[in-house]
PDB file of C-alpha atoms in Angstrom:
ATOM      1  CA  MET V 572     -47.995  37.340  -5.890  1.00  0.00           C
ATOM      2  CA  ARG V 573     -47.125  35.984  -2.417  1.00  0.00           C
ATOM      3  CA  PHE V 574     -48.623  32.777  -1.024  1.00  0.00           C
ATOM      4  CA  PRO V 575     -48.562  31.517   2.589  1.00  0.00           C
ATOM      5  CA  LYS V 576     -46.006  28.797   3.345  1.00  0.00           C
ATOM      6  CA  ALA V 577     -48.762  26.216   4.012  1.00  0.00           C
ATOM      7  CA  PHE V 578     -50.219  26.886   0.545  1.00  0.00           C
ATOM      8  CA  LEU V 579     -46.829  26.392  -1.105  1.00  0.00           C
ATOM      9  CA  VAL V 580     -46.216  23.122   0.776  1.00  0.00           C
ATOM     10  CA  SER V 581     -49.662  21.854  -0.297  1.00  0.00           C
ATOM     11  CA  LEU V 582     -48.970  23.071  -3.832  1.00  0.00           C
ATOM     12  CA  ALA V 583     -45.746  21.046  -4.003  1.00  0.00           C
ATOM     13  CA  ALA V 584     -47.474  17.919  -2.672  1.00  0.00           C
ATOM     14  CA  VAL V 585     -50.437  18.154  -5.037  1.00  0.00           C
ATOM     15  CA  THR V 586     -48.255  19.024  -8.035  1.00  0.00           C
ATOM     16  CA  THR V 587     -46.257  15.867  -7.365  1.00  0.00           C
ATOM     17  CA  LEU V 588     -49.480  13.863  -6.984  1.00  0.00           C
ATOM     18  CA  THR V 589     -50.903  15.381 -10.173  1.00  0.00           C
ATOM     19  CA  VAL V 590     -47.835  14.622 -12.286  1.00  0.00           C
ATOM     20  CA  VAL V 591     -47.862  11.024 -11.043  1.00  0.00           C
ATOM     21  CA  ALA V 592     -51.623  10.518 -11.338  1.00  0.00           C
ATOM     22  CA  SER V 593     -52.510  12.467 -14.478  1.00  0.00           C
ATOM     23  CA  PRO V 594     -51.341  10.108 -17.248  1.00  0.00           C
ATOM     24  CA  ALA V 595     -54.276   7.802 -16.480  1.00  0.00           C
ATOM     25  CA  PRO V 596     -57.558   9.737 -16.223  1.00  0.00           C
ATOM     26  CA  ALA V 597     -59.238   6.805 -14.478  1.00  0.00           C
ATOM     27  CA  MET V 598     -56.526   6.807 -11.816  1.00  0.00           C
ATOM     28  CA  ALA V 599     -56.682  10.584 -11.356  1.00  0.00           C
ATOM     29  CA  ARG V 600     -60.466  10.445 -11.098  1.00  0.00           C
ATOM     30  CA  GLY V 601     -60.041   8.136  -8.094  1.00  0.00           C
ATOM     31  CA  PHE V 602     -58.322  10.943  -6.175  1.00  0.00           C
ATOM     32  CA  ILE V 603     -61.130  13.493  -6.486  1.00  0.00           C
ATOM     33  CA  MET V 604     -62.125  14.677  -3.019  1.00  0.00           C
ATOM     34  CA  GLU V 605     -64.601  17.413  -3.770  1.00  0.00           C
ATOM     35  CA  PRO V 606     -66.116  19.109  -0.741  1.00  0.00           C
ATOM     36  CA  THR V 607     -69.817  18.320  -0.627  1.00  0.00           C
ATOM     37  CA  ALA V 608     -70.736  21.959   0.074  1.00  0.00           C
ATOM     38  CA  ARG V 609     -68.962  23.197  -3.066  1.00  0.00           C
ATOM     39  CA  SER V 610     -69.427  22.287  -6.693  1.00  0.00           C
ATOM     40  CA  TYR V 611     -66.729  23.144  -9.193  1.00  0.00           C
ATOM     41  CA  SER V 612     -68.487  21.643 -12.221  1.00  0.00           C
ATOM     42  CA  GLY V 613     -69.200  24.212 -14.924  1.00  0.00           C
ATOM     43  CA  ASN V 614     -67.125  26.547 -17.052  1.00  0.00           C
ATOM     44  CA  PHE V 615     -64.762  29.256 -15.862  1.00  0.00           C
ATOM     45  CA  PRO V 616     -62.965  31.971 -17.821  1.00  0.00           C
ATOM     46  CA  VAL V 617     -59.238  31.746 -17.040  1.00  0.00           C
ATOM     47  CA  THR V 618     -56.612  34.418 -17.605  1.00  0.00           C
ATOM     48  CA  VAL V 619     -52.901  33.672 -17.368  1.00  0.00           C
ATOM     49  CA  THR V 620     -50.399  36.536 -17.128  1.00  0.00           C
ATOM     50  CA  GLY V 621     -46.705  36.939 -16.412  1.00  0.00           C
ATOM     51  CA  THR V 622     -45.381  33.979 -18.409  1.00  0.00           C
ATOM     52  CA  LYS V 623     -42.212  34.281 -20.475  1.00  0.00           C
ATOM     53  CA  ASN V 624     -44.337  33.998 -23.642  1.00  0.00           C
ATOM     54  CA  GLY V 625     -46.966  36.541 -22.595  1.00  0.00           C
ATOM     55  CA  GLY V 626     -50.303  35.182 -21.464  1.00  0.00           C
ATOM     56  CA  PHE V 627     -53.656  33.970 -22.655  1.00  0.00           C
ATOM     57  CA  THR V 628     -57.348  33.878 -21.880  1.00  0.00           C
ATOM     58  CA  GLY V 629     -59.409  30.725 -22.229  1.00  0.00           C
ATOM     59  CA  CYS V 630     -62.308  28.717 -20.892  1.00  0.00           C
ATOM     60  CA  LEU V 631     -61.801  25.849 -18.439  1.00  0.00           C
ATOM     61  CA  THR V 632     -64.727  23.429 -18.333  1.00  0.00           C
ATOM     62  CA  LEU V 633     -65.076  20.993 -15.410  1.00  0.00           C
ATOM     63  CA  THR V 634     -67.468  18.049 -15.238  1.00  0.00           C
ATOM     64  CA  PRO V 635     -68.976  16.462 -12.104  1.00  0.00           C
ATOM     65  CA  SER V 636     -67.019  13.269 -12.883  1.00  0.00           C
ATOM     66  CA  GLY V 637     -63.655  15.038 -12.600  1.00  0.00           C
ATOM     67  CA  PHE V 638     -62.820  15.630 -16.246  1.00  0.00           C
ATOM     68  CA  ALA V 639     -61.579  18.978 -17.556  1.00  0.00           C
ATOM     69  CA  THR V 640     -61.234  20.620 -20.966  1.00  0.00           C
ATOM     70  CA  LEU V 641     -59.619  23.889 -21.980  1.00  0.00           C
ATOM     71  CA  THR V 642     -60.514  26.113 -24.932  1.00  0.00           C
ATOM     72  CA  ILE V 643     -58.185  28.896 -26.051  1.00  0.00           C
ATOM     73  CA  GLY V 644     -59.585  30.679 -29.095  1.00  0.00           C
ATOM     74  CA  THR V 645     -60.292  27.921 -31.630  1.00  0.00           C
ATOM     75  CA  GLU V 646     -57.907  25.425 -30.013  1.00  0.00           C
ATOM     76  CA  ARG V 647     -59.478  22.851 -27.702  1.00  0.00           C
ATOM     77  CA  PHE V 648     -57.601  20.615 -25.251  1.00  0.00           C
ATOM     78  CA  THR V 649     -60.000  17.778 -24.447  1.00  0.00           C
ATOM     79  CA  TYR V 650     -57.983  15.457 -22.211  1.00  0.00           C
ATOM     80  CA  GLY V 651     -57.809  16.694 -18.655  1.00  0.00           C
ATOM     81  CA  THR V 652     -58.791  15.997 -15.085  1.00  0.00           C
ATOM     82  CA  PHE V 653     -59.236  17.998 -11.916  1.00  0.00           C
ATOM     83  CA  LEU V 654     -59.199  17.289  -8.218  1.00  0.00           C
ATOM     84  CA  VAL V 655     -59.706  19.079  -4.938  1.00  0.00           C
ATOM     85  CA  VAL V 656     -57.587  17.898  -2.021  1.00  0.00           C
ATOM     86  CA  ASN V 657     -56.336  19.619   1.150  1.00  0.00           C
ATOM     87  CA  ASP V 658     -58.243  22.779   0.201  1.00  0.00           C
ATOM     88  CA  LEU V 659     -56.332  22.979  -3.078  1.00  0.00           C
ATOM     89  CA  PHE V 660     -57.838  22.894  -6.592  1.00  0.00           C
ATOM     90  CA  VAL V 661     -55.684  21.389  -9.368  1.00  0.00           C
ATOM     91  CA  ALA V 662     -56.700  20.930 -13.002  1.00  0.00           C
ATOM     92  CA  THR V 663     -54.274  19.148 -15.324  1.00  0.00           C
ATOM     93  CA  ILE V 664     -54.747  19.385 -19.085  1.00  0.00           C
ATOM     94  CA  GLN V 665     -52.796  17.194 -21.501  1.00  0.00           C
ATOM     95  CA  ALA V 666     -50.974  19.294 -24.131  1.00  0.00           C
ATOM     96  CA  GLN V 667     -48.955  18.654 -27.290  1.00  0.00           C
ATOM     97  CA  GLY V 668     -45.423  17.850 -26.145  1.00  0.00           C
ATOM     98  CA  TYR V 669     -43.661  17.366 -29.496  1.00  0.00           C
ATOM     99  CA  GLY V 670     -42.090  14.037 -28.569  1.00  0.00           C
ATOM    100  CA  GLN V 671     -42.421  14.302 -24.795  1.00  0.00           C
ATOM    101  CA  ASN V 672     -45.167  14.405 -22.180  1.00  0.00           C
ATOM    102  CA  ALA V 673     -46.670  17.841 -21.630  1.00  0.00           C
ATOM    103  CA  GLY V 674     -49.318  19.311 -19.363  1.00  0.00           C
ATOM    104  CA  LEU V 675     -50.963  22.564 -18.344  1.00  0.00           C
ATOM    105  CA  LEU V 676     -51.627  22.923 -14.612  1.00  0.00           C
ATOM    106  CA  PHE V 677     -54.140  25.307 -13.043  1.00  0.00           C
ATOM    107  CA  ILE V 678     -53.599  25.461  -9.270  1.00  0.00           C
ATOM    108  CA  ALA V 679     -55.611  27.558  -6.811  1.00  0.00           C
ATOM    109  CA  PRO V 680     -56.892  27.577  -3.243  1.00  0.00           C
ATOM    110  CA  ALA V 681     -60.189  25.663  -3.149  1.00  0.00           C
ATOM    111  CA  THR V 682     -62.461  28.267  -1.668  1.00  0.00           C
ATOM    112  CA  ARG V 683     -66.169  28.856  -2.142  1.00  0.00           C
ATOM    113  CA  ARG V 684     -65.288  30.659  -5.382  1.00  0.00           C
ATOM    114  CA  LEU V 685     -62.184  30.059  -7.496  1.00  0.00           C
ATOM    115  CA  THR V 686     -60.394  33.387  -7.861  1.00  0.00           C
ATOM    116  CA  GLY V 687     -56.614  33.295  -8.355  1.00  0.00           C
ATOM    117  CA  GLY V 688     -53.682  30.955  -8.284  1.00  0.00           C
ATOM    118  CA  VAL V 689     -50.742  29.671 -10.276  1.00  0.00           C
ATOM    119  CA  TYR V 690     -50.436  28.402 -13.846  1.00  0.00           C
ATOM    120  CA  GLU V 691     -47.643  26.025 -14.793  1.00  0.00           C
ATOM    121  CA  GLU V 692     -46.730  24.544 -18.165  1.00  0.00           C
ATOM    122  CA  VAL V 693     -44.720  21.325 -17.954  1.00  0.00           C
ATOM    123  CA  TYR V 694     -42.759  19.599 -20.742  1.00  0.00           C
ATOM    124  CA  GLY V 695     -40.938  16.321 -20.196  1.00  0.00           C
ATOM    125  CA  GLY V 696     -41.619  16.539 -16.461  1.00  0.00           C
ATOM    126  CA  GLU V 697     -39.970  19.949 -16.052  1.00  0.00           C
ATOM    127  CA  ASN V 698     -41.380  23.436 -15.639  1.00  0.00           C
ATOM    128  CA  PHE V 699     -41.347  25.250 -18.971  1.00  0.00           C
ATOM    129  CA  GLN V 700     -43.099  28.423 -17.878  1.00  0.00           C
ATOM    130  CA  SER V 701     -45.409  29.635 -15.152  1.00  0.00           C
ATOM    131  CA  GLY V 702     -47.503  32.657 -14.378  1.00  0.00           C
ATOM    132  CA  ALA V 703     -50.343  34.158 -12.395  1.00  0.00           C
ATOM    133  CA  LEU V 704     -53.790  32.623 -12.817  1.00  0.00           C
ATOM    134  CA  ALA V 705     -57.124  34.420 -12.459  1.00  0.00           C
ATOM    135  CA  PHE V 706     -60.540  32.770 -12.694  1.00  0.00           C
ATOM    136  CA  GLY V 707     -63.637  34.570 -13.877  1.00  0.00           C
ATOM    137  CA  ALA V 708     -67.150  33.895 -12.626  1.00  0.00           C
ATOM    138  CA  LYS V 709     -68.544  30.388 -12.961  1.00  0.00           C
ATOM    139  CA  GLY V 710     -70.624  30.149 -16.131  1.00  0.00           C
ATOM    140  CA  GLY V 711     -68.786  33.115 -17.663  1.00  0.00           C
ATOM    141  CA  CYS V 712     -67.736  31.431 -20.919  1.00  0.00           C
TER     142      CYS V 712
END
């Protein structure tokens, strides 16, 4: 999957902002800049492919207040946030880090409809694995 240079520059900036802001949900919520013409609250099927450990399908749920949860099968990750800034959507979900901080990032262009993007799994502040991200239709899970 190829992305335009401007998208990758924005991705790097928002990923840095997300890693810095995510530990405190109240702080991250202060950065939400949701376009008034678009609403991302609701649930979205997500499919991740191309990671070194295979992939997965789950359900990403976003609230109007900027909180996010992820369900994969029977496992539920309840501590997350999302933001939209510079036409970029980023959801960060706290994950089990086994002694270190860990997070799951869902990053995509913030268009009228979320379609595809990048998934990144971070442990101890470093990329553990990444892959292609596809969103299903809003309300699809």
